[in-house]
XYZ file of C-alpha atoms in Angstrom:
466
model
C 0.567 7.720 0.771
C 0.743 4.682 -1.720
C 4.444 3.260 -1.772
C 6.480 0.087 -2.527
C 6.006 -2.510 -0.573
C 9.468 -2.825 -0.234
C 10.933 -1.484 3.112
C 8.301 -4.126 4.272
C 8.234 -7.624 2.033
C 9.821 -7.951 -1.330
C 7.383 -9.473 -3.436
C 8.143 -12.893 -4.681
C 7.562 -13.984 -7.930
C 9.126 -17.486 -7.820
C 7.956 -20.547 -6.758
C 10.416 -21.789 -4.507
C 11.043 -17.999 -2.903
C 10.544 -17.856 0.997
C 7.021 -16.195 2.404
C 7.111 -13.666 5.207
C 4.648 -15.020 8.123
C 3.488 -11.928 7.780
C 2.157 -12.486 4.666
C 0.337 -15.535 5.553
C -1.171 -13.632 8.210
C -2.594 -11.048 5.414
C -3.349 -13.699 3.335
C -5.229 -15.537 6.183
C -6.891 -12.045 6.777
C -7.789 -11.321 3.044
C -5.794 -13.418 -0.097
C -6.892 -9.416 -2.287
C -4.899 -7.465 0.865
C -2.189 -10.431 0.967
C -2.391 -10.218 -3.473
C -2.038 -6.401 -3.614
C 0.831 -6.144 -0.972
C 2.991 -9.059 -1.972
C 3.055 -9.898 -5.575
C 1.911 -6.330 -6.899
C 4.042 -4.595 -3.999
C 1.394 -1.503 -2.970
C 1.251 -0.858 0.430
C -0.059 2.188 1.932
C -0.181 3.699 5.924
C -3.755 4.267 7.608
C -3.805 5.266 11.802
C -3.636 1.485 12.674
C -0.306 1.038 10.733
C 1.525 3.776 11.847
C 0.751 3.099 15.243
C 1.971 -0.501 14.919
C 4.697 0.305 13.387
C 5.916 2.847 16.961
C 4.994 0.050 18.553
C 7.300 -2.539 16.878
C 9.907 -0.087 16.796
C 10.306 -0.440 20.715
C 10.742 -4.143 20.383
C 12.903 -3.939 17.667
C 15.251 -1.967 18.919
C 17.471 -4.645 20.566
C 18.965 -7.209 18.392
C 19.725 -10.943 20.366
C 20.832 -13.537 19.529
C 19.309 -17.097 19.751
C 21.295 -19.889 21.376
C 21.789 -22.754 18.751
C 19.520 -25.776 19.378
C 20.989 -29.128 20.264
C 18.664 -31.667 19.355
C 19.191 -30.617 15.298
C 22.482 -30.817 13.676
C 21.865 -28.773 10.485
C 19.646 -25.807 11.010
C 17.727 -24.193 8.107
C 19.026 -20.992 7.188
C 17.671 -17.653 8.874
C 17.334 -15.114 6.608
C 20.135 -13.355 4.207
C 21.991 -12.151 7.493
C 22.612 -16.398 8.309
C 21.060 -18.815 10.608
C 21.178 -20.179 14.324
C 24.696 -22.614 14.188
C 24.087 -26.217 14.565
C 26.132 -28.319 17.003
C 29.715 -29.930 16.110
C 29.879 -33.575 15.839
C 31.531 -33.144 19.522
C 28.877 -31.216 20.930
C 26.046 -33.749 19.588
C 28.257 -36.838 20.573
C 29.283 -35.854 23.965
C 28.427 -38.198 26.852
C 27.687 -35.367 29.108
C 24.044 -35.510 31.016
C 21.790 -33.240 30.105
C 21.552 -30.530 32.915
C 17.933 -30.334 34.310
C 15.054 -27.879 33.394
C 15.634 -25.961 36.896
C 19.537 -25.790 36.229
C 18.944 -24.647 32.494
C 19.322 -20.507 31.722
C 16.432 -18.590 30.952
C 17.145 -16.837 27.879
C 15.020 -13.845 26.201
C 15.845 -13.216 22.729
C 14.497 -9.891 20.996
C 14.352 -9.447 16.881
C 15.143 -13.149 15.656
C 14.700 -13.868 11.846
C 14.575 -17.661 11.099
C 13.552 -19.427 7.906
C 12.430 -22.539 7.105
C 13.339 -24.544 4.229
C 10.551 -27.086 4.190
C 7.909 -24.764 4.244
C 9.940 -21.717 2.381
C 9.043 -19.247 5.111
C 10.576 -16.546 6.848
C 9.837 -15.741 10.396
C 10.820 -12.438 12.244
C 10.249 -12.902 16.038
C 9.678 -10.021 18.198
C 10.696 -12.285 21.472
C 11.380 -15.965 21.940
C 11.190 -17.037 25.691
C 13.552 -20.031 25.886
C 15.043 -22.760 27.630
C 16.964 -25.347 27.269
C 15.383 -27.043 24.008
C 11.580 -25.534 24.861
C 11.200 -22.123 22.550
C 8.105 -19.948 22.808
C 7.444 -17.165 20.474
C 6.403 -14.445 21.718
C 4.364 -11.964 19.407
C 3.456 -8.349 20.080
C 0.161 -6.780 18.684
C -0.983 -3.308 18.766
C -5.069 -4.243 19.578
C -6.975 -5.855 22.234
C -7.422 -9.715 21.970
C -10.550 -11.860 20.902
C -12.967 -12.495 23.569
C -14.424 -16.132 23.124
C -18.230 -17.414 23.813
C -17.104 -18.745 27.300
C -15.479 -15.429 28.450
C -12.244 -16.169 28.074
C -9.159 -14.434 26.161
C -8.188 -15.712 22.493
C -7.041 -14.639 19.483
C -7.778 -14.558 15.950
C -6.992 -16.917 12.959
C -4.603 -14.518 10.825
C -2.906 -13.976 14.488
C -3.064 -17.823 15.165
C -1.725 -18.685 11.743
C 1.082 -16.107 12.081
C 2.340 -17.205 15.235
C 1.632 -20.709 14.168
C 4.746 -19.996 11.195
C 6.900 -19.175 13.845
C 6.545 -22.087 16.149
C 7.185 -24.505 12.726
C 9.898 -22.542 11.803
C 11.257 -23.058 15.594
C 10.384 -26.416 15.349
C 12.596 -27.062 12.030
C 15.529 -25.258 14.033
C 15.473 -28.194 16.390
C 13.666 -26.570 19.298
C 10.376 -27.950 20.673
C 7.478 -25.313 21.056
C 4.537 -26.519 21.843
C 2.469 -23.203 22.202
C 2.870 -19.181 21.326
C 2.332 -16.142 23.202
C 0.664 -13.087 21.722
C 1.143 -9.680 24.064
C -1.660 -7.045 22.967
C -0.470 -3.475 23.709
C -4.164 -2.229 24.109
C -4.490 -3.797 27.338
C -1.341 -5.589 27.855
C -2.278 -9.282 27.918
C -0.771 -12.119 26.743
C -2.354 -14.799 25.698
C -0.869 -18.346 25.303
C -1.797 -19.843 22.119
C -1.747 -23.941 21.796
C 0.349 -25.162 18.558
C -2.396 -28.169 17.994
C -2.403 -30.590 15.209
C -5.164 -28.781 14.220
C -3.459 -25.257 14.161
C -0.664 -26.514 12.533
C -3.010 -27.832 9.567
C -4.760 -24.619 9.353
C -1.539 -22.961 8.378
C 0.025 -25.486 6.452
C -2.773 -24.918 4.567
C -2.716 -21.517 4.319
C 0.929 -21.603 3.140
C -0.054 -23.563 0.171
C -3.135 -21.337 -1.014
C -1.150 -18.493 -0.460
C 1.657 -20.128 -2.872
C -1.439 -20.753 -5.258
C -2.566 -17.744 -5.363
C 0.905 -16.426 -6.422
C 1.124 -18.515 -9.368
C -2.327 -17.599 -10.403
C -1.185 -14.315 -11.066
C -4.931 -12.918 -10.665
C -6.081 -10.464 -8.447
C -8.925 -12.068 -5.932
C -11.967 -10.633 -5.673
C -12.677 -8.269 -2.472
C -14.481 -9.019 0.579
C -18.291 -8.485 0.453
C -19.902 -6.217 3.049
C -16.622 -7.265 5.257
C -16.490 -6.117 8.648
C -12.818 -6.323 7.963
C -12.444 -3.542 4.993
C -12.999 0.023 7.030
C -9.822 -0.399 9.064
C -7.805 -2.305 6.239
C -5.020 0.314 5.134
C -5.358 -1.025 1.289
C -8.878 0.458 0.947
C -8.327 3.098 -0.971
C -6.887 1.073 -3.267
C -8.546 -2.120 -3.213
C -11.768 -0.412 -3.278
C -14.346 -3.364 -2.404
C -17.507 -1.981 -2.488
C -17.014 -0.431 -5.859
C -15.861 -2.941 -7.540
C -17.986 -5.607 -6.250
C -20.956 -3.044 -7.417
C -19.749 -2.187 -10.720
C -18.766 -5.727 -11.116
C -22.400 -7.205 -10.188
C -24.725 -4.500 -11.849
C -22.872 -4.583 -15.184
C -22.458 -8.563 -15.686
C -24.439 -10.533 -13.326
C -27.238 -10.719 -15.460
C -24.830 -11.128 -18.912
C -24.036 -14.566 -17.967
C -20.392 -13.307 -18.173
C -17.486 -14.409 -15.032
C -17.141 -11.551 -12.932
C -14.188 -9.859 -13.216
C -11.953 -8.332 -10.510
C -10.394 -5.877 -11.978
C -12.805 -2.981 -12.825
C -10.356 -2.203 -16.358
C -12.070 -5.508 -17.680
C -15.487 -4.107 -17.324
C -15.406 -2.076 -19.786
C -12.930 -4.167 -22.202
C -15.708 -7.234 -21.808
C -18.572 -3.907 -22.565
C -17.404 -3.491 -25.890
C -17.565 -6.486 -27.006
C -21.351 -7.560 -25.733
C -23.788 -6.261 -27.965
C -26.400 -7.339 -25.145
C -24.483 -5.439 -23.007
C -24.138 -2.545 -24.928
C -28.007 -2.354 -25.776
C -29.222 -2.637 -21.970
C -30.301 0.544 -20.627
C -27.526 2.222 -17.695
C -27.298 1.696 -14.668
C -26.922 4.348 -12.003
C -23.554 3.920 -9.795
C -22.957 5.605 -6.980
C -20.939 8.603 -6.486
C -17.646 7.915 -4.470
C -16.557 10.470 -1.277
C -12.909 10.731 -2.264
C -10.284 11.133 0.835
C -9.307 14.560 0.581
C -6.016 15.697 0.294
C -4.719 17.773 2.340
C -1.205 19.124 0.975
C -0.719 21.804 -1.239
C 1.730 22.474 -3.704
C 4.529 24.886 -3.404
C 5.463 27.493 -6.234
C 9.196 29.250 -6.084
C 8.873 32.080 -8.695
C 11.614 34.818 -6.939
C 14.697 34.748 -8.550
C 17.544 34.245 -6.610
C 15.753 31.756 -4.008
C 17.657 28.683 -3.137
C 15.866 25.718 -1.347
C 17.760 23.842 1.432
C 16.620 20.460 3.909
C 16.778 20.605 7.586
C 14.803 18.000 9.582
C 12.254 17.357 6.775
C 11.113 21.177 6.402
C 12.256 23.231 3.353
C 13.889 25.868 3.748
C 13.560 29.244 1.240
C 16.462 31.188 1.509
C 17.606 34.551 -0.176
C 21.129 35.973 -0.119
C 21.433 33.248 2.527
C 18.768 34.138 4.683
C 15.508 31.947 5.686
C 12.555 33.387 4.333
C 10.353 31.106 5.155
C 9.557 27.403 5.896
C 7.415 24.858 4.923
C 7.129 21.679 5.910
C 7.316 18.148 3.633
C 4.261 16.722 4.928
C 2.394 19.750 3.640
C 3.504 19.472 0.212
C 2.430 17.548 -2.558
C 4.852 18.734 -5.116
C 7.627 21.563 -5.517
C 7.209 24.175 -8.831
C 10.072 26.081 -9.644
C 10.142 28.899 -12.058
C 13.389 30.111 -13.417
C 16.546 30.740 -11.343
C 15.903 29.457 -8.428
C 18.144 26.824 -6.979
C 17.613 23.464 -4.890
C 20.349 21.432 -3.279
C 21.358 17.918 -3.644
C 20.458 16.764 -0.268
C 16.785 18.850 -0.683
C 15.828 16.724 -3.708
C 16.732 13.742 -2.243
C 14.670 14.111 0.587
C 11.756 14.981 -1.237
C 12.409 11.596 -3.712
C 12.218 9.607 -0.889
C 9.144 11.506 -0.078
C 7.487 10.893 -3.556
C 7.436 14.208 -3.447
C 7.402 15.763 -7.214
C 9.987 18.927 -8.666
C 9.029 20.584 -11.656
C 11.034 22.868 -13.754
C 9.271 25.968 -15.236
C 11.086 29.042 -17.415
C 10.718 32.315 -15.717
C 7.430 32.711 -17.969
C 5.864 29.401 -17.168
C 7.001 26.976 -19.948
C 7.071 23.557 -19.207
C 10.638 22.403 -19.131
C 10.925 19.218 -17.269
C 9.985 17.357 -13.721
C 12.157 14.888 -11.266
C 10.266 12.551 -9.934
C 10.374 9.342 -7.580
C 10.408 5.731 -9.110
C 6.543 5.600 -8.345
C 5.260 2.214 -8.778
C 7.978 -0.700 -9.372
C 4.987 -3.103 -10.712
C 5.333 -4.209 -13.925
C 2.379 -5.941 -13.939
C 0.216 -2.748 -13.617
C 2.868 -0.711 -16.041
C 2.401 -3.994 -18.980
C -1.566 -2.680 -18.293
C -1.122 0.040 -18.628
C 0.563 0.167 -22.331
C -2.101 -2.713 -23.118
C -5.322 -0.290 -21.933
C -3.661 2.567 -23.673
C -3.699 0.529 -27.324
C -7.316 0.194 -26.672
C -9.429 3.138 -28.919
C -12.805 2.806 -26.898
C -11.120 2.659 -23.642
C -8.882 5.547 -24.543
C -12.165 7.735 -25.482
C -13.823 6.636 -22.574
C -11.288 8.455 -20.670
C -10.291 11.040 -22.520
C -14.100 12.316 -22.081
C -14.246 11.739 -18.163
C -10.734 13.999 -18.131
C -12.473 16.763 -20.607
C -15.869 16.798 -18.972
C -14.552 17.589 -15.636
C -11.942 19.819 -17.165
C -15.077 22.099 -18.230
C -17.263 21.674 -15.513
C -14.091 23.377 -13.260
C -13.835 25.789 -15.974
C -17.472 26.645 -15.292
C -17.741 26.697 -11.460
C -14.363 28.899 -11.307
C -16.350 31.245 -13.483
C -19.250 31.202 -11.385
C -17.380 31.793 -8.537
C -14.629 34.425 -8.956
C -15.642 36.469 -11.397
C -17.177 39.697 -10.665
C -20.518 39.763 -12.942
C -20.590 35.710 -14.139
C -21.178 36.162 -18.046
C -24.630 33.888 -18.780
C -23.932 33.089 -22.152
C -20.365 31.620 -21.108
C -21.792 29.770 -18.668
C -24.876 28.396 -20.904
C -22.406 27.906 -23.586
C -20.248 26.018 -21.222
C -22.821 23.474 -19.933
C -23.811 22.565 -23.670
C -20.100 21.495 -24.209
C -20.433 19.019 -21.593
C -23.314 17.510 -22.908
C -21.480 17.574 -26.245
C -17.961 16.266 -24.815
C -19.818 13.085 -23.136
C -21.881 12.006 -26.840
C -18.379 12.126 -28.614
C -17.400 9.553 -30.718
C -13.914 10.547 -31.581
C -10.820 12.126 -30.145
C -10.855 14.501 -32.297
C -14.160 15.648 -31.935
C -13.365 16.147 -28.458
C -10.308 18.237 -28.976
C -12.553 20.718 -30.660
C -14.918 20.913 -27.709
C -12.087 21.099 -25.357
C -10.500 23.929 -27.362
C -14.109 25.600 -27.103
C -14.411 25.858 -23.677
C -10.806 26.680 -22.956
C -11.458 29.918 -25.949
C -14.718 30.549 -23.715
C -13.033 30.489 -20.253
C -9.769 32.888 -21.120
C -12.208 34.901 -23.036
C -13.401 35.833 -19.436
C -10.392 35.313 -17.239
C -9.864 38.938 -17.170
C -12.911 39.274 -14.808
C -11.606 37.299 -12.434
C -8.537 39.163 -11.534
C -9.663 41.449 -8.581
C -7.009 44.369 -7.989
C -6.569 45.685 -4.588
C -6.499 48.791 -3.224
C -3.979 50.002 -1.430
């Protein structure tokens, strides 16, 4: 499911706004992934994330908090909640000896958010392992760590980096870290981490392209042939190996920049004559991900819909009927009286989860619906591809064609002696529908095959016998 990137990093848009290390760690990983989840806010779950996300949810379910440091009188601020207390004037002044190392506590602090205002980064830390003025991060991962050439345990550089923000942002809080843990779930190792010079430049640097990358306000092109793309959760939507194919076979010999966003290929298609003259290429078909909810239709009158531990309930007079549950659902059609409570349509808003409103007969009346995508960026695109004629057309026939070709197969299929000359008929439209030139033109073939399909709906309908 594709959702706001909100519950996890609100996307800056400002300059001086504070990263998540998190981000730096997807940007370190992949600037598109780190572009698509922070400034245009999509996010979306695969196996991998999910199962982090348990995972986390064990550490973060204790709250401590972290000892102030006293080697830095004013600390940079944590996060909206407030940051670690710097010492009084007193405290730092006080002629008392420092206790030594073995009489200093041990402390273990769980779910610590700490900023830094030099670098503008935030920093959530699973664990920090300290004492006295010595901090050490601790970092919990869901996978198995890096094995290096000489055998030994490592990790790699978007986990490095990551961990790396945290020790800085430790660092500016007046603690001294001098290297990070990471704790991999998958076999339960931790491996220490040294917070080099040369670590430390790695990440600065990252921090910076990152910020660059922001203010670009263009979408980076994908990975190619990246080992790294199956098991990223943004696939589906970042698509990688289509766009770097469509991108290549249509400009790369036009002399034209490649674009990243496959919109533009068309847009810069229209207006190259060379372009426009060289014969097609073929592109290759994409396997979808299927889908596999359904969507539920509430056409008994009287039926009321109710919410109990994220399954529906159908009731009538009061009684359960039946029960469905939200993950199965894609969206909720209701026709005529039937009711839904407050609490039900919540739930399924927060689900993105779709209600439409039908008359008893099946008019279209009206639909609630989730805020869908927040980014404005992709809504101003939206409006600007929909000004666009050619673009427009181009779609428009894509939508028809495969409008008829259903037509067609749910002809072939469920009717109970296929008419021929429907179906011939049929196939000619689509050859018609993709040589339009105007939206007009289509309409009319459109209204053919939808004359030429209810024509023979009748034959469909198979009555049983009781």
């Amino acid at each position: 499911m594709i959702q706001s990137a909100s519950e996890h990093d609100t996307p800056p848009l400002e300059e001086n706004e504070y990263l998540p290390a998190r981000m730096i760690n997807e940007f370190t990983y992949c600037p598109r992934l780190f572009y698509l989840e922070h400034v245009e806010g999509l996010f979306a779950h695969n196996a991998d994330t999910i199962e982090g996300v348990a995972k986390h949810g064990r550490v973060d379910r204790k709250t401590d908090p972290l000892p102030k440091a006293k080697g830095k009188k004013n600390v940079a601020r944590r996060s909206a909640v407030g940051t670690a207390p710097g010492p009084s004037p007193a405290e730092t002044e006080s002629d008392t000896p420092e206790p030594t190392t073995e009489a200093l506590e041990k402390i273990h602090a769980r779910s610590v958010t700490l900023g830094s205002e030099r670098y503008c980064v935030l920093a959530k830390l699973d664990l920090i392992e300290a004492q006295g003025e010595q901090a050490t991060p601790v970092d919990y991962k869901r996978g198995s760590p890096k094995k290096l050439d000489d055998g030994s345990l490592g990790a790699w550089d978007p986990e490095r980096v990551q961990l790396c923000v945290q020790a800085l942002v430790l660092r500016e809080n007046g603690y001294q870290c001098d290297e990070g843990v990471l704790f991999f779930w998958e076999t339960r190792q931790r491996v220490r981490i040294a917070i080099d010079d040369e670590l430390v430049a790695m990440t600065q640097q990252a921090i910076t392209d990152a910020r660059a990358t922001i203010a670009k306000r263009q979408l980076p092109p994908p990975l190619v042939d990246s080992p790294k793309c199956p098991r990223c959760s943004l696939v589906s939507i970042c698509l990688p190996d289509e766009t770097t194919f469509c991108t290549q076979s249509v400009l790369e010999d036009s002399g034209l920049p490649v674009q990243s966003y496959l919109f533009d290929i068309g847009l810069r298609f229209e207006r190259n004559t060379a372009l426009r003259a060289a014969p097609p290429r073929a592109v290759r078909q994409m396997v979808t991900a299927r889908d596999e909810r359904r969507p539920l239709y509430l056409n008994t009158q009287g039926y009321s819909i109710g919410i109990s531990s994220e399954v529906l309930q159908v009731k009538e007079k009061g009684k359960v009927v039946q029960k469905i549950r939200l993950n199965d659902v894609s969206h909720v059609n209701l026709f005529g009286a039937v009711q839904v409570s407050t609490q039900a349509i919540q739930v399924l808003l927060q689900k993105e989860i779709p209600l439409i409103y039908f008359s008893f007969g099946g008019w279209f009346h009206g639909m609630t619906q989730p805020v869908g995508l927040k980014n404005i960026m992709w809504r101003r695109e939206q409006f600007r591809m929909a000004d666009r004629p050619a673009f427009c057309l181009r779609l428009a026939r894509q939508l028809v064609i495969g409008k008829i070709r259903n037509q067609r197969t749910l002809l072939m299929r469920n009717h109970v002696e296929p008419p021929q000359e429907a179906l011939r008929f049929l196939k000619a439209l689509v050859g018609e529908a993709e040589r339009a030139k105007s939206l007009n033109e289509l309409l009319g073939f459109e209204g053919l095959a939808a004359r030429t399909y209810f024509e023979n709906f009748a034959g469909m309908i198979k009555v049983q016998k009781s």
